[in-house]
Amino acid sequence: MGIKKSLCSMVLLLSIVQSTLIYAEERVYGISDYGPVSVNGNGVGRGKDPTYQYIEDLLYNQGNTGAGNSGSANSGGSNPAANPSGASSQTPTKSSGQNTAVTQERKWNLAKLSGNGQTKSIGSEVNANYAVVFDLDQGTILGEKNSSASMNPASMTKVMTLLVAVENLPDLEKKITITQDIVDYVKARGASNCGFVAGEQVRVKDLLYGVILPSGADAVLALAKEIAGSEAGFVALMNKKAQDLGLSSDCKFQNATGLYHSTHHMNVKDIGEIMAAAMRNSLAREVLSTENYQIPATNKHENGIKLTNLFVQRIKGQDTGGASVTMAKTGFVRQSMFCAVSSGKGANGKNLLVVTGYSSSTWQCIKDHATLYKRFG
């Protein structure tokens, strides 16, 4: 009996260790393509989720003022909610490295598209609960699955973060200091990050790549504080941009990182239009299209930091039917599972944009996108 009991205990222990390693592998090998993970049963959120605190609330005791309110707490800097133009009230310093990104003309609003007689239903061939495939050349929906249903975008949120940042920080060579509060906040929330340390001086350009490739919450918070004085202030700019883009009434940002919040949500068509808007901006498009990026030496990392967009890298090994996927941003929180927005060219020459939500694993999310490119491209 003692031997049997010991064997059972060993099997149980090995099972626990194995499941832990599987989870750890997704965090270790997937940390550059999946964003922040919820750190408690309800996720970290605000509003209806009282456990949520913005970085400035947690560290500066600024009080629990909702992000949905225009006058959200600032940790310094001016309140962008008071600026109806949606632009930062700080005056950026221009230099030889200034952002000269060009925004192309908008042809249609993907968020407002509806399926037609040619739109196909996406079923069990993909694991994701939500999906939409856009033909960017014709402005049509080729396939959909629960495309108008509300979902949490997780770190796909950072596509909007990137877009707002490139529109408000023209000086790409300006160096921003990573503060201890950012490092502490990211660590406390278990958020994916670039690996910056307190006191590190990082160029705006490098922070932009840090937002997307490793889904760096540290890069997000540094840019948010620089532009708006606080994360909450930056969120006001994100919601203003959502209105300017004409997204659905269901689209609401409550943070800039994608951490779970019960009222931080939108549908996959909204996410598609945000991605399309970022693609129309030449700098944002460049960032989203980059597979590997080397941050040059900083005052804290003498060899710099290498960043990788693992989704773009990994989908190359999948059967996409000859489609070429050139840009992507992924996300993960427990409440939305694994999700991604990507764009590429099908074997038939069509320019496609694909959004999925609630796939069961890192690789399943990638396979879902490959399946959709193969079917519709």
CSV table of N, CA, C and O in Angstrom, one decimal, residues 156-225:
chain,number,residue,atom,x,y,z
A,156,MET,N,-4.1,43.1,-27.9
A,156,MET,CA,-4.4,43.7,-29.2
A,156,MET,C,-4.7,45.2,-29.0
A,156,MET,O,-4.6,46.0,-29.9
A,157,THR,N,-5.0,45.5,-27.8
A,157,THR,CA,-5.2,46.9,-27.4
A,157,THR,C,-4.0,47.8,-27.8
A,157,THR,O,-4.1,48.9,-28.2
A,158,LYS,N,-2.8,47.2,-27.8
A,158,LYS,CA,-1.6,47.9,-28.0
A,158,LYS,C,-1.4,48.4,-29.4
A,158,LYS,O,-0.5,49.3,-29.7
A,159,VAL,N,-2.2,47.9,-30.4
A,159,VAL,CA,-2.2,48.5,-31.7
A,159,VAL,C,-2.7,50.0,-31.6
A,159,VAL,O,-2.2,50.9,-32.3
A,160,MET,N,-3.8,50.2,-30.8
A,160,MET,CA,-4.3,51.5,-30.6
A,160,MET,C,-3.3,52.4,-29.8
A,160,MET,O,-3.1,53.6,-30.1
A,161,THR,N,-2.6,51.8,-28.9
A,161,THR,CA,-1.6,52.4,-28.1
A,161,THR,C,-0.5,52.9,-29.0
A,161,THR,O,0.0,54.1,-29.0
A,162,LEU,N,-0.1,52.1,-29.9
A,162,LEU,CA,1.0,52.4,-30.9
A,162,LEU,C,0.5,53.6,-31.8
A,162,LEU,O,1.2,54.6,-32.0
A,163,LEU,N,-0.7,53.5,-32.3
A,163,LEU,CA,-1.2,54.5,-33.2
A,163,LEU,C,-1.3,55.9,-32.5
A,163,LEU,O,-0.9,56.9,-33.1
A,164,VAL,N,-1.8,55.9,-31.3
A,164,VAL,CA,-1.9,57.2,-30.6
A,164,VAL,C,-0.5,57.7,-30.3
A,164,VAL,O,-0.3,58.9,-30.4
A,165,ALA,N,0.4,56.9,-30.0
A,165,ALA,CA,1.8,57.3,-29.6
A,165,ALA,C,2.5,57.9,-30.8
A,165,ALA,O,3.1,59.0,-30.7
A,166,VAL,N,2.4,57.3,-32.0
A,166,VAL,CA,3.1,57.8,-33.2
A,166,VAL,C,2.5,59.1,-33.6
A,166,VAL,O,3.2,60.0,-34.2
A,167,GLU,N,1.2,59.3,-33.3
A,167,GLU,CA,0.6,60.6,-33.7
A,167,GLU,C,0.8,61.7,-32.7
A,167,GLU,O,0.6,62.9,-33.0
A,168,ASN,N,1.4,61.4,-31.6
A,168,ASN,CA,1.6,62.4,-30.5
A,168,ASN,C,3.0,62.6,-30.1
A,168,ASN,O,3.3,63.5,-29.3
A,169,LEU,N,4.0,61.8,-30.7
A,169,LEU,CA,5.4,62.0,-30.3
A,169,LEU,C,6.2,62.0,-31.6
A,169,LEU,O,6.7,61.0,-32.1
A,170,PRO,N,6.3,63.2,-32.2
A,170,PRO,CA,7.1,63.3,-33.5
A,170,PRO,C,8.6,63.1,-33.4
A,170,PRO,O,9.2,62.8,-34.4
A,171,ASP,N,9.2,63.3,-32.2
A,171,ASP,CA,10.6,63.2,-32.1
A,171,ASP,C,11.0,61.8,-31.7
A,171,ASP,O,10.9,61.4,-30.5
A,172,LEU,N,11.4,61.0,-32.7
A,172,LEU,CA,11.7,59.6,-32.5
A,172,LEU,C,13.0,59.4,-31.7
A,172,LEU,O,13.2,58.3,-31.2
A,173,GLU,N,13.9,60.4,-31.7
A,173,GLU,CA,15.2,60.3,-31.1
A,173,GLU,C,15.2,60.7,-29.6
A,173,GLU,O,16.1,60.5,-28.9
A,174,LYS,N,14.1,61.3,-29.2
A,174,LYS,CA,14.0,61.8,-27.8
A,174,LYS,C,14.1,60.6,-26.9
A,174,LYS,O,13.5,59.5,-27.1
A,175,LYS,N,14.9,60.7,-25.8
A,175,LYS,CA,15.1,59.6,-24.8
A,175,LYS,C,14.1,59.8,-23.6
A,175,LYS,O,14.0,60.9,-23.1
A,176,ILE,N,13.5,58.8,-23.3
A,176,ILE,CA,12.5,58.8,-22.1
A,176,ILE,C,13.1,57.8,-21.1
A,176,ILE,O,13.6,56.7,-21.4
A,177,THR,N,13.1,58.3,-19.8
A,177,THR,CA,13.6,57.5,-18.7
A,177,THR,C,12.6,56.5,-18.1
A,177,THR,O,11.5,56.9,-17.8
A,178,ILE,N,13.0,55.3,-18.0
A,178,ILE,CA,12.1,54.3,-17.4
A,178,ILE,C,12.2,54.5,-15.9
A,178,ILE,O,13.3,54.4,-15.3
A,179,THR,N,11.1,54.7,-15.3
A,179,THR,CA,11.1,55.0,-13.8
A,179,THR,C,10.8,53.7,-13.0
A,179,THR,O,10.3,52.8,-13.5
A,180,GLN,N,11.2,53.8,-11.7
A,180,GLN,CA,11.1,52.6,-10.8
A,180,GLN,C,9.6,52.3,-10.7
A,180,GLN,O,9.2,51.1,-10.6
A,181,ASP,N,8.7,53.2,-10.7
A,181,ASP,CA,7.3,52.9,-10.6
A,181,ASP,C,6.8,52.1,-11.7
A,181,ASP,O,6.0,51.2,-11.5
A,182,ILE,N,7.3,52.3,-12.9
A,182,ILE,CA,6.9,51.5,-14.1
A,182,ILE,C,7.4,50.1,-13.9
A,182,ILE,O,6.6,49.1,-14.1
A,183,VAL,N,8.6,49.9,-13.5
A,183,VAL,CA,9.2,48.6,-13.3
A,183,VAL,C,8.4,47.8,-12.2
A,183,VAL,O,8.1,46.6,-12.4
A,184,ASP,N,8.1,48.5,-11.2
A,184,ASP,CA,7.4,47.9,-10.1
A,184,ASP,C,6.0,47.5,-10.5
A,184,ASP,O,5.5,46.4,-10.1
A,185,TYR,N,5.3,48.4,-11.2
A,185,TYR,CA,3.9,48.1,-11.6
A,185,TYR,C,3.9,46.9,-12.6
A,185,TYR,O,3.0,46.0,-12.4
A,186,VAL,N,4.8,46.9,-13.5
A,186,VAL,CA,4.8,45.8,-14.5
A,186,VAL,C,5.0,44.4,-13.8
A,186,VAL,O,4.4,43.4,-14.0
A,187,LYS,N,6.0,44.5,-12.8
A,187,LYS,CA,6.3,43.2,-12.1
A,187,LYS,C,5.1,42.8,-11.2
A,187,LYS,O,4.8,41.6,-11.2
A,188,ALA,N,4.5,43.7,-10.6
A,188,ALA,CA,3.3,43.4,-9.7
A,188,ALA,C,2.2,42.8,-10.5
A,188,ALA,O,1.4,42.0,-10.0
A,189,ARG,N,2.0,43.3,-11.8
A,189,ARG,CA,0.9,42.8,-12.6
A,189,ARG,C,1.2,41.6,-13.4
A,189,ARG,O,0.4,41.1,-14.2
A,190,GLY,N,2.5,41.2,-13.4
A,190,GLY,CA,2.9,40.0,-14.2
A,190,GLY,C,2.8,40.3,-15.7
A,190,GLY,O,2.5,39.4,-16.5
A,191,ALA,N,3.0,41.5,-16.0
A,191,ALA,CA,2.8,41.9,-17.4
A,191,ALA,C,4.0,41.6,-18.3
A,191,ALA,O,5.2,41.7,-17.8
A,192,SER,N,3.8,41.3,-19.5
A,192,SER,CA,4.9,41.1,-20.4
A,192,SER,C,5.7,42.5,-20.6
A,192,SER,O,5.1,43.5,-20.4
A,193,ASN,N,7.0,42.4,-20.9
A,193,ASN,CA,7.8,43.6,-20.9
A,193,ASN,C,9.0,43.4,-21.8
A,193,ASN,O,9.3,42.3,-22.2
A,194,CYS,N,9.7,44.6,-22.0
A,194,CYS,CA,10.9,44.6,-22.8
A,194,CYS,C,12.1,44.2,-22.0
A,194,CYS,O,13.2,44.0,-22.6
A,195,GLY,N,12.0,44.3,-20.7
A,195,GLY,CA,13.2,44.0,-19.9
A,195,GLY,C,13.9,45.3,-19.5
A,195,GLY,O,15.1,45.3,-19.0
A,196,PHE,N,13.3,46.5,-19.6
A,196,PHE,CA,13.9,47.7,-19.2
A,196,PHE,C,14.0,47.7,-17.7
A,196,PHE,O,13.2,47.1,-17.0
A,197,VAL,N,15.0,48.5,-17.2
A,197,VAL,CA,15.2,48.6,-15.8
A,197,VAL,C,15.1,50.1,-15.4
A,197,VAL,O,15.2,51.0,-16.2
A,198,ALA,N,14.9,50.4,-14.1
A,198,ALA,CA,14.7,51.7,-13.6
A,198,ALA,C,16.0,52.6,-14.0
A,198,ALA,O,17.1,52.1,-13.8
A,199,GLY,N,15.7,53.8,-14.4
A,199,GLY,CA,16.8,54.6,-14.8
A,199,GLY,C,17.3,54.5,-16.2
A,199,GLY,O,18.1,55.3,-16.7
A,200,GLU,N,16.7,53.5,-17.0
A,200,GLU,CA,17.2,53.3,-18.3
A,200,GLU,C,16.6,54.4,-19.3
A,200,GLU,O,15.4,54.7,-19.2
A,201,GLN,N,17.4,54.9,-20.1
A,201,GLN,CA,17.0,55.9,-21.0
A,201,GLN,C,16.8,55.3,-22.4
A,201,GLN,O,17.8,54.8,-23.0
A,202,VAL,N,15.6,55.4,-22.9
A,202,VAL,CA,15.3,54.7,-24.2
A,202,VAL,C,14.7,55.7,-25.2
A,202,VAL,O,13.8,56.5,-24.8
A,203,ARG,N,15.1,55.6,-26.4
A,203,ARG,CA,14.5,56.4,-27.4
A,203,ARG,C,13.0,56.1,-27.7
A,203,ARG,O,12.6,55.0,-27.6
A,204,VAL,N,12.3,57.2,-28.1
A,204,VAL,CA,10.9,57.0,-28.5
A,204,VAL,C,10.7,55.9,-29.5
A,204,VAL,O,9.9,55.0,-29.4
A,205,LYS,N,11.6,55.9,-30.5
A,205,LYS,CA,11.5,54.9,-31.6
A,205,LYS,C,11.6,53.5,-31.0
A,205,LYS,O,10.8,52.6,-31.4
A,206,ASP,N,12.5,53.3,-30.1
A,206,ASP,CA,12.7,51.9,-29.6
A,206,ASP,C,11.5,51.5,-28.7
A,206,ASP,O,11.1,50.4,-28.7
A,207,LEU,N,10.9,52.5,-28.0
A,207,LEU,CA,9.7,52.2,-27.2
A,207,LEU,C,8.6,51.8,-28.1
A,207,LEU,O,7.8,50.9,-27.7
A,208,LEU,N,8.5,52.4,-29.3
A,208,LEU,CA,7.4,52.0,-30.2
A,208,LEU,C,7.5,50.5,-30.6
A,208,LEU,O,6.5,49.8,-30.6
A,209,TYR,N,8.7,50.1,-30.9
A,209,TYR,CA,8.9,48.7,-31.2
A,209,TYR,C,8.6,47.8,-30.0
A,209,TYR,O,8.1,46.7,-30.1
A,210,GLY,N,9.0,48.4,-28.8
A,210,GLY,CA,8.8,47.6,-27.6
A,210,GLY,C,7.3,47.4,-27.3
A,210,GLY,O,7.0,46.4,-26.6
A,211,VAL,N,6.5,48.3,-27.7
A,211,VAL,CA,5.0,48.1,-27.5
A,211,VAL,C,4.5,46.9,-28.2
A,211,VAL,O,3.7,46.2,-27.7
A,212,ILE,N,5.0,46.7,-29.4
A,212,ILE,CA,4.4,45.7,-30.3
A,212,ILE,C,5.1,44.4,-30.3
A,212,ILE,O,4.5,43.3,-30.0
A,213,LEU,N,6.4,44.3,-30.5
A,213,LEU,CA,7.1,43.1,-30.7
A,213,LEU,C,7.1,42.2,-29.4
A,213,LEU,O,6.7,41.1,-29.5
A,214,PRO,N,7.6,42.7,-28.2
A,214,PRO,CA,7.5,41.9,-27.0
A,214,PRO,C,6.2,42.2,-26.2
A,214,PRO,O,6.1,41.8,-25.1
A,215,SER,N,5.3,43.1,-26.8
A,215,SER,CA,4.1,43.5,-26.1
A,215,SER,C,4.4,44.1,-24.7
A,215,SER,O,3.8,43.8,-23.7
A,216,GLY,N,5.4,45.0,-24.7
A,216,GLY,CA,6.0,45.5,-23.5
A,216,GLY,C,5.1,46.6,-22.8
A,216,GLY,O,5.0,47.7,-23.2
A,217,ALA,N,4.6,46.2,-21.6
A,217,ALA,CA,3.8,47.1,-20.8
A,217,ALA,C,4.7,48.2,-20.3
A,217,ALA,O,4.3,49.3,-20.1
A,218,ASP,N,6.0,47.9,-20.1
A,218,ASP,CA,6.9,49.0,-19.6
A,218,ASP,C,7.1,50.1,-20.7
A,218,ASP,O,7.1,51.3,-20.4
A,219,ALA,N,7.1,49.7,-22.0
A,219,ALA,CA,7.2,50.7,-23.1
A,219,ALA,C,5.9,51.4,-23.2
A,219,ALA,O,5.9,52.7,-23.4
A,220,VAL,N,4.8,50.8,-23.0
A,220,VAL,CA,3.5,51.4,-23.0
A,220,VAL,C,3.4,52.5,-22.0
A,220,VAL,O,3.0,53.7,-22.3
A,221,LEU,N,3.7,52.2,-20.8
A,221,LEU,CA,3.5,53.1,-19.7
A,221,LEU,C,4.5,54.3,-19.8
A,221,LEU,O,4.1,55.4,-19.4
A,222,ALA,N,5.7,54.1,-20.3
A,222,ALA,CA,6.7,55.2,-20.5
A,222,ALA,C,6.1,56.1,-21.5
A,222,ALA,O,6.2,57.4,-21.3
A,223,LEU,N,5.6,55.6,-22.6
A,223,LEU,CA,5.0,56.5,-23.7
A,223,LEU,C,3.8,57.2,-23.2
A,223,LEU,O,3.6,58.4,-23.4
A,224,ALA,N,2.9,56.5,-22.4
A,224,ALA,CA,1.7,57.1,-21.9
A,224,ALA,C,2.0,58.3,-21.0
A,224,ALA,O,1.4,59.4,-21.1
A,225,LYS,N,3.0,58.1,-20.1
A,225,LYS,CA,3.3,59.2,-19.2
A,225,LYS,C,3.9,60.3,-19.9
A,225,LYS,O,3.7,61.5,-19.5
